[in-house]
XYZ file of C-alpha atoms in Angstrom:
539
model
C 10.303 -14.148 4.602
C 8.159 -16.673 2.683
C 7.922 -16.758 -1.123
C 4.481 -15.105 -1.232
C 5.733 -12.144 0.849
C 8.838 -11.814 -1.336
C 6.739 -11.691 -4.517
C 4.318 -9.232 -2.915
C 7.167 -6.880 -1.927
C 8.613 -7.089 -5.449
C 5.180 -6.261 -6.854
C 4.812 -3.306 -4.482
C 8.213 -1.935 -5.481
C 7.454 -2.287 -9.202
C 4.060 -0.605 -8.734
C 5.567 2.338 -6.875
C 8.174 2.812 -9.589
C 5.606 2.754 -12.405
C 6.501 -0.701 -13.783
C 2.881 -1.840 -13.852
C 3.145 -4.937 -16.055
C 6.012 -6.209 -13.923
C 3.961 -5.579 -10.773
C 1.043 -7.544 -12.252
C 3.411 -10.437 -13.006
C 4.715 -10.587 -9.423
C 1.246 -10.353 -7.881
C -0.011 -13.091 -10.224
C 2.832 -15.403 -9.201
C 2.014 -14.733 -5.536
C -1.696 -15.424 -6.144
C -0.800 -18.739 -7.791
C 0.855 -19.700 -4.479
C -1.833 -18.220 -2.198
C -5.169 -17.886 -4.006
C -7.081 -16.782 -0.908
C -4.946 -13.754 -0.035
C -7.251 -10.735 -0.438
C -4.363 -8.238 -0.222
C -2.719 -9.740 -3.326
C -5.888 -9.308 -5.382
C -6.260 -5.747 -4.055
C -2.696 -4.876 -5.058
C -3.065 -6.470 -8.488
C -6.303 -4.523 -8.985
C -4.333 -1.318 -8.349
C -1.654 -2.403 -10.843
C -4.257 -3.216 -13.503
C -5.872 0.192 -12.960
C -2.522 1.955 -13.381
C -1.933 -0.077 -16.550
C -5.369 1.099 -17.780
C -6.704 -2.474 -17.790
C -9.848 -1.444 -15.972
C -11.976 -4.553 -16.504
C -9.267 -6.738 -14.978
C -8.938 -4.198 -12.155
C -12.660 -4.561 -11.455
C -12.504 -8.371 -11.507
C -9.682 -8.380 -8.962
C -11.503 -5.811 -6.806
C -14.612 -8.005 -6.791
C -12.468 -11.007 -5.813
C -10.980 -8.923 -2.980
C -14.455 -8.093 -1.677
C -15.571 -11.724 -1.981
C -12.573 -12.927 0.061
C -12.754 -10.130 2.661
C -16.258 -8.591 2.674
C -15.583 -6.502 5.796
C -12.431 -4.782 4.431
C -13.007 -1.174 3.379
C -10.071 -1.061 0.975
C -11.663 -3.747 -1.215
C -14.669 -1.494 -1.811
C -12.342 1.415 -2.523
C -10.631 -0.664 -5.242
C -14.011 -1.688 -6.644
C -15.324 1.867 -6.626
C -12.188 3.142 -8.361
C -12.327 0.472 -11.107
C -16.029 1.105 -11.750
C -15.387 4.841 -11.988
C -12.662 4.248 -14.597
C -15.167 2.164 -16.558
C -17.646 5.043 -16.422
C -20.095 3.106 -14.213
C -20.531 5.982 -11.809
C -23.725 4.838 -10.056
C -22.254 1.383 -9.364
C -19.026 3.033 -8.217
C -20.936 5.263 -5.786
C -22.771 2.199 -4.425
C -19.441 0.412 -3.857
C -17.993 3.360 -1.933
C -21.175 3.677 0.139
C -21.103 -0.038 1.013
C -17.499 0.340 2.148
C -18.404 3.330 4.312
C -21.209 1.387 5.972
C -18.546 -1.081 7.144
C -15.897 1.539 7.894
C -17.553 4.978 8.376
C -14.289 6.784 9.209
C -12.250 5.509 6.259
C -10.753 8.637 4.666
C -9.859 6.820 1.427
C -13.465 5.736 0.908
C -14.777 9.205 1.729
C -12.441 10.975 -0.708
C -13.103 8.337 -3.381
C -16.857 8.813 -3.055
C -16.559 12.581 -3.369
C -14.263 12.240 -6.369
C -16.557 9.853 -8.261
C -19.550 12.095 -7.564
C -17.587 14.980 -9.072
C -16.628 12.793 -12.054
C -20.250 11.856 -12.608
C -21.248 15.522 -12.585
C -18.358 16.439 -14.887
C -19.228 13.633 -17.300
C -22.830 14.827 -17.427
C -21.736 18.327 -18.415
C -18.716 17.326 -20.536
C -18.730 13.772 -21.979
C -15.113 14.208 -23.088
C -13.954 14.511 -19.463
C -14.816 10.949 -18.401
C -11.828 9.062 -16.921
C -12.365 6.031 -19.183
C -12.641 8.098 -22.364
C -9.696 6.548 -24.211
C -10.491 2.996 -23.083
C -14.037 3.315 -24.408
C -12.920 4.839 -27.710
C -10.255 2.149 -28.166
C -12.884 -0.614 -27.903
C -15.131 0.752 -30.683
C -13.994 0.159 -34.291
C -15.384 3.571 -35.293
C -12.872 5.418 -33.091
C -10.105 2.879 -32.544
C -8.136 3.969 -35.611
C -8.722 7.650 -34.868
C -6.704 7.272 -31.666
C -3.604 6.768 -33.828
C -4.083 10.309 -35.163
C -2.169 12.943 -33.117
C -4.467 15.732 -34.295
C -7.510 13.813 -33.081
C -5.825 13.309 -29.700
C -5.096 17.014 -29.486
C -8.719 17.741 -30.370
C -9.949 15.467 -27.571
C -7.546 17.088 -25.137
C -8.829 20.535 -26.081
C -12.434 19.458 -25.473
C -11.500 17.874 -22.133
C -9.831 21.049 -20.928
C -12.123 23.571 -22.601
C -15.754 22.405 -22.922
C -16.677 25.876 -24.276
C -14.985 24.872 -27.543
C -17.538 22.091 -28.018
C -19.974 24.158 -30.171
C -17.314 25.150 -32.684
C -16.187 21.526 -33.205
C -19.570 19.948 -33.962
C -19.014 20.278 -37.710
C -16.081 17.882 -37.428
C -17.383 14.376 -38.369
C -14.865 12.808 -36.007
C -16.513 14.559 -33.051
C -19.970 13.387 -34.125
C -18.637 9.832 -34.383
C -16.999 10.151 -30.956
C -20.237 11.373 -29.383
C -22.044 8.429 -30.933
C -19.581 6.026 -29.297
C -19.735 7.769 -25.901
C -23.541 7.831 -25.806
C -24.066 4.444 -27.502
C -25.701 5.900 -30.608
C -25.275 4.452 -34.103
C -24.421 7.626 -36.035
C -24.736 5.745 -39.355
C -28.397 4.841 -38.674
C -30.841 6.630 -41.056
C -34.344 7.811 -40.196
C -36.907 5.697 -42.015
C -39.735 8.233 -42.223
C -40.002 7.880 -46.018
C -40.512 4.678 -47.997
C -37.267 3.237 -49.247
C -36.287 4.577 -52.623
C -34.814 2.448 -55.392
C -31.073 2.758 -55.512
C -29.834 4.954 -58.357
C -27.532 3.310 -60.854
C -24.013 3.199 -59.538
C -21.588 5.441 -61.405
C -18.525 3.927 -62.843
C -16.109 3.523 -60.006
C -12.785 5.257 -60.246
C -9.756 4.105 -58.340
C -9.872 5.630 -54.846
C -7.699 8.662 -54.379
C -5.115 8.299 -51.643
C -6.542 9.980 -48.554
C -4.533 12.612 -46.863
C -3.556 11.588 -43.355
C -4.858 13.834 -40.580
C -1.308 13.971 -39.287
C -0.390 15.819 -42.460
C -2.524 18.757 -41.265
C -0.094 19.367 -38.404
C 2.743 21.844 -38.874
C 5.846 20.107 -40.212
C 7.748 20.584 -36.948
C 5.050 18.889 -34.863
C 4.821 16.001 -37.345
C 8.551 15.497 -37.182
C 8.480 15.751 -33.367
C 5.907 12.945 -33.190
C 8.091 10.796 -35.423
C 11.091 11.439 -33.168
C 9.003 10.543 -30.108
C 7.980 7.237 -31.683
C 11.596 6.430 -32.506
C 12.523 7.331 -28.930
C 9.837 5.017 -27.557
C 11.131 2.122 -29.647
C 14.684 2.705 -28.412
C 13.463 3.045 -24.801
C 11.664 -0.313 -24.976
C 14.944 -1.878 -26.114
C 16.729 -0.111 -23.196
C 18.852 1.764 -25.709
C 18.665 4.871 -23.550
C 21.231 7.067 -25.290
C 19.437 6.656 -28.609
C 16.082 7.300 -26.904
C 17.457 10.511 -25.371
C 18.669 11.727 -28.729
C 15.203 11.271 -30.274
C 13.335 12.799 -27.324
C 15.667 15.809 -27.222
C 15.147 16.307 -30.939
C 11.358 16.161 -30.356
C 11.680 18.919 -27.732
C 13.676 21.066 -30.161
C 10.952 20.656 -32.784
C 7.995 21.137 -30.411
C 9.028 22.789 -27.119
C 5.364 23.203 -26.007
C 4.693 19.472 -25.479
C 5.062 18.228 -21.878
C 5.180 14.520 -22.828
C 8.562 14.741 -24.542
C 10.128 16.216 -21.395
C 8.504 13.539 -19.243
C 9.955 10.886 -21.555
C 13.435 12.359 -21.140
C 12.935 12.320 -17.353
C 11.910 8.644 -17.555
C 15.160 7.792 -19.346
C 17.250 9.600 -16.719
C 15.328 7.771 -13.987
C 16.196 4.422 -15.566
C 19.837 5.538 -15.809
C 19.759 6.467 -12.100
C 20.616 10.083 -12.943
C 18.024 11.359 -10.519
C 19.080 15.030 -10.468
C 18.641 15.229 -14.244
C 15.326 13.400 -13.955
C 14.100 15.984 -11.428
C 15.305 18.920 -13.544
C 13.407 17.689 -16.618
C 10.269 16.999 -14.594
C 10.398 20.572 -13.262
C 10.802 21.843 -16.828
C 7.875 19.639 -17.887
C 5.686 21.176 -15.167
C 6.660 24.680 -16.302
C 5.890 23.883 -19.959
C 2.692 22.077 -19.001
C 1.409 25.023 -16.979
C 2.162 27.455 -19.814
C 0.352 25.294 -22.368
C -2.600 24.150 -20.234
C -1.589 20.485 -20.186
C -3.831 17.873 -18.610
C -3.591 18.040 -14.803
C -2.877 14.282 -14.769
C 0.347 14.901 -16.719
C 1.345 17.594 -14.230
C 0.613 15.113 -11.426
C 2.735 12.501 -13.221
C 5.686 14.915 -13.304
C 5.371 15.580 -9.562
C 5.108 11.836 -8.882
C 8.247 11.116 -10.886
C 10.141 13.758 -8.896
C 8.886 12.037 -5.744
C 10.141 8.671 -7.052
C 13.554 10.193 -7.795
C 13.887 11.682 -4.309
C 12.775 8.371 -2.836
C 15.529 6.563 -4.755
C 17.964 9.148 -3.365
C 16.557 8.391 0.127
C 15.572 12.027 0.536
C 12.338 11.002 2.205
C 11.077 14.451 3.174
C 11.436 15.847 -0.352
C 9.768 12.718 -1.744
C 6.837 13.381 0.578
C 6.622 17.026 -0.565
C 6.341 16.037 -4.230
C 3.904 13.165 -3.650
C 1.700 15.682 -1.835
C 2.002 18.070 -4.791
C 0.976 15.229 -7.103
C -2.064 14.574 -4.901
C -3.048 18.236 -5.117
C -3.175 17.879 -8.923
C -4.831 14.452 -9.113
C -5.737 12.251 -6.146
C -5.131 8.528 -6.598
C -5.102 5.659 -4.063
C -1.603 4.691 -5.206
C -0.072 8.046 -4.289
C -1.909 7.994 -0.962
C -0.301 4.616 -0.270
C 3.121 5.999 -1.234
C 2.609 8.930 1.129
C 1.676 6.591 3.958
C 4.787 4.469 3.336
C 7.006 7.564 3.207
C 5.527 8.833 6.493
C 6.460 5.534 8.154
C 10.022 5.775 6.811
C 10.364 9.396 7.988
C 9.141 8.502 11.487
C 11.568 5.585 11.657
C 14.447 7.796 10.480
C 13.556 10.406 13.101
C 13.422 7.671 15.729
C 16.884 6.447 14.748
C 18.262 9.995 14.663
C 17.014 10.509 18.232
C 18.980 7.552 19.590
C 21.787 8.607 21.946
C 23.015 5.971 24.476
C 24.818 8.569 26.630
C 21.685 10.669 27.061
C 19.736 7.458 27.714
C 22.034 6.729 30.690
C 21.586 10.278 31.978
C 17.800 9.870 31.866
C 18.053 6.488 33.597
C 20.018 8.021 36.485
C 17.410 10.774 36.841
C 14.717 8.093 36.826
C 16.527 6.079 39.494
C 16.662 9.132 41.761
C 12.946 9.815 41.303
C 12.225 6.130 42.034
C 14.176 6.346 45.306
C 12.224 9.488 46.183
C 8.943 7.626 45.605
C 7.981 9.920 42.691
C 7.041 7.079 40.361
C 5.248 9.143 37.651
C 8.348 11.335 37.258
C 10.569 8.233 37.190
C 8.403 6.753 34.416
C 8.873 9.966 32.409
C 12.675 9.693 32.628
C 12.738 5.944 31.877
C 10.476 6.533 28.858
C 12.928 9.150 27.565
C 15.775 6.686 28.137
C 13.907 4.075 26.053
C 13.472 6.592 23.213
C 17.180 7.400 23.351
C 18.195 3.716 23.362
C 15.265 1.370 22.643
C 17.402 -1.787 22.550
C 18.547 -1.722 26.194
C 16.371 -4.071 28.311
C 17.151 -2.504 31.688
C 15.161 0.668 30.911
C 12.016 -1.385 30.276
C 12.673 -3.335 33.474
C 13.041 -0.138 35.503
C 9.874 1.345 34.072
C 8.034 -1.918 34.790
C 9.061 -1.548 38.450
C 7.437 1.910 38.503
C 4.248 0.604 36.928
C 4.165 -2.168 39.546
C 4.375 0.418 42.336
C 1.403 2.229 40.769
C -0.513 -1.092 40.370
C -0.550 -0.604 36.570
C 0.210 -4.301 36.135
C -0.801 -4.555 32.472
C 1.680 -1.822 31.466
C 4.383 -3.331 33.663
C 3.819 -6.767 32.135
C 4.112 -5.308 28.638
C 7.473 -3.742 29.547
C 8.715 -7.011 31.043
C 7.774 -8.918 27.908
C 9.656 -6.370 25.790
C 12.592 -6.615 28.141
C 12.983 -10.421 27.811
C 12.249 -10.218 24.076
C 15.293 -7.964 23.646
C 17.455 -10.112 25.915
C 16.064 -13.544 26.898
C 18.991 -13.931 29.346
C 18.136 -10.783 31.299
C 17.239 -12.502 34.568
C 15.817 -9.417 36.278
C 13.208 -9.156 33.483
C 11.932 -12.689 34.183
C 11.823 -12.103 37.960
C 9.979 -8.824 37.556
C 7.540 -10.487 35.153
C 6.909 -13.203 37.739
C 6.166 -10.626 40.445
C 3.738 -8.715 38.220
C 1.913 -11.915 37.263
C 1.652 -12.773 40.950
C 0.115 -9.360 41.543
C -2.362 -10.126 38.749
C -3.239 -13.443 40.494
C -1.876 -15.470 37.575
C 0.156 -17.893 39.673
C 0.664 -20.504 36.930
C 2.145 -17.989 34.502
C 4.227 -16.448 37.298
C 5.597 -19.918 38.075
C 6.738 -20.258 34.448
C 8.484 -16.844 34.577
C 10.365 -17.826 37.739
C 11.313 -21.144 36.104
C 12.908 -19.180 33.233
C 14.901 -17.141 35.754
C 16.066 -20.269 37.585
C 17.206 -21.836 34.300
C 19.534 -18.852 33.954
C 20.668 -18.840 37.626
C 19.513 -21.830 39.764
C 20.763 -20.162 42.967
C 19.046 -16.780 42.505
C 17.312 -16.109 45.813
C 14.592 -13.815 44.391
C 13.633 -16.369 41.756
C 13.647 -19.231 44.298
C 11.471 -17.296 46.732
C 9.025 -16.330 43.971
C 8.840 -19.893 42.660
C 8.153 -21.359 46.151
C 5.519 -18.707 46.799
C 3.693 -19.521 43.550
C 3.971 -23.268 44.088
C 2.454 -22.959 47.574
C -0.359 -20.760 46.248
C -1.178 -23.214 43.450
C -1.103 -26.298 45.710
C -3.009 -24.651 48.603
C -6.103 -23.868 46.578
C -6.228 -26.210 43.570
C -9.994 -25.882 43.195
C -9.753 -22.084 42.830
C -6.964 -22.512 40.274
C -9.047 -25.045 38.351
C -12.123 -22.784 38.303
C -10.096 -19.816 37.076
C -8.392 -21.921 34.398
C -11.633 -23.448 33.162
C -13.050 -19.966 32.633
C -10.264 -19.278 30.121
C -11.615 -19.816 26.522
C -8.188 -20.910 25.301
C -7.944 -23.590 28.010
C -11.482 -24.762 27.193
C -10.557 -25.093 23.515
C -7.452 -27.153 24.336
C -9.355 -29.515 26.602
C -12.082 -30.019 23.981
C -9.503 -31.055 21.399
C -9.719 -34.906 21.095
C -6.058 -35.145 20.057
C -4.923 -33.193 23.164
C -7.094 -35.314 25.455
C -5.458 -38.437 24.015
C -1.991 -36.922 24.557
C -2.803 -36.027 28.182
C -4.033 -39.586 28.855
C -0.887 -40.995 27.237
C 1.314 -38.729 29.413
C -0.343 -40.115 32.556
C 0.326 -43.729 31.590
C 3.732 -43.111 29.961
C 5.548 -39.941 31.200
C 8.364 -40.585 28.677
C 5.935 -39.773 25.824
C 6.144 -36.117 26.885
C 9.546 -35.632 25.223
C 8.208 -36.741 21.831
C 5.162 -34.497 22.064
C 7.248 -31.467 23.008
C 9.010 -31.699 19.642
C 5.766 -30.498 18.025
C 5.667 -26.669 18.567
C 1.853 -26.551 18.460
C 1.427 -29.272 21.087
C 4.241 -27.784 23.212
C 2.465 -24.391 23.238
C -0.813 -25.996 24.340
C 0.910 -27.971 27.110
C 2.633 -24.781 28.245
C -0.761 -23.066 28.472
C -2.153 -25.909 30.640
C 0.983 -25.780 32.791
C 0.660 -22.012 33.308
C -3.012 -22.393 34.203
C -2.123 -24.850 36.961
C -4.194 -27.686 35.494
C -1.199 -29.948 34.923
C 2.210 -30.268 36.541
C 5.322 -31.759 34.984
C 7.771 -33.388 37.401
């Protein structure tokens, strides 16, 4: 595997496990090596979005689209990033453009529906926009407020319960927040009256120390927040036992807060104590449901359970919990995880089905049906044998023989190619491939297949007979061979190549030059194509 692929896989793993900054680092290193790889920009866009760096996510999505304008996933990334930035109309346009290119793309369809719903929700409840905190963090009027736990709780209440909006309007913080969300300067005064002279300023007294908003919380909740902060600091230093002690203390002080339980689960995940991680996530879900926590936090708990089961290689349970996470909050990342898990489950089921003894039983049944001339039934048994033991070449060879009898040459050829891929020394596979190619009137390619068989066994009568037959056919009607070859676009491209024309001329004047040219894999492949087409012969 090349370095770019290695870095990409590392980035994918980090992204799936929630290590977003690490994922961004790996994708960036890969991009530095391959700056035109649209998949790398797409993946980094997803990582930026998960890390709540939405502007960077949009920039990478736009780069993805620029590199691969016909790829639906690029427009899905762009639509998602724009939605996070609150640019709903632009997001809808991006999804629609993607659907014009790929009308059946389920990810684009669901993304479009979701952003339409977000736009409607934002219109009725400005506090329910997905980029709420990013927008507030960028404005100096609300940036500091985000450090206040009570303010965060107030925002959460308004997100979950828009009916509470009327009763909170007297709070100056809410008026300031609305001003930021709607782009209004709440400090601007109406100038309907002429400006009045400023009254004399009273003697200034030293400012009284303002009471922190946090002080309005009950003592237990204040102390719980302090413990959480201490836990976070210990977690960042990978001092997990100390982090656990602080998070557990936070839960004791405030058992209604889902985040503390999720933090404990995160520590257990890092410690590879996956059963404990799952138990605390389940407790977090229970507490979150009872206290009307944000659905995204519930989804996060389900996702973390899925990650834990995945680490334990319990693929089916991982799938169950990723699906539960999707039912709470649909994201492209979880959809990707589900797709990956489905592939793993199918591969595991395929491996579990392997049974060489049963494969031999099915082969014998197939052989009997073949002798009876019941080729469709024989194919059924050989197919079952392949499922039971997919690494045995003779089953593919036998099924290819059935396809040949039914004149399904393309399917037979595919089986022969698989057969010699598994075992390049399986002589019967090469002979059968030669016969099928003869049936398809591809004498040059058939000649090459018989040559492979004769390299393995120079005295094999079937291979010798097939080779002579092809050689006679090629030499007896060279004009027909030439016409058929010249109609092949690949042959035309080779013959138009000035470098190849020079090589062919050199080979005519100096046959020994062939050995040097065959050392170049690209040239060797092109010469092989001309040989198979019957246009050249090597003696």
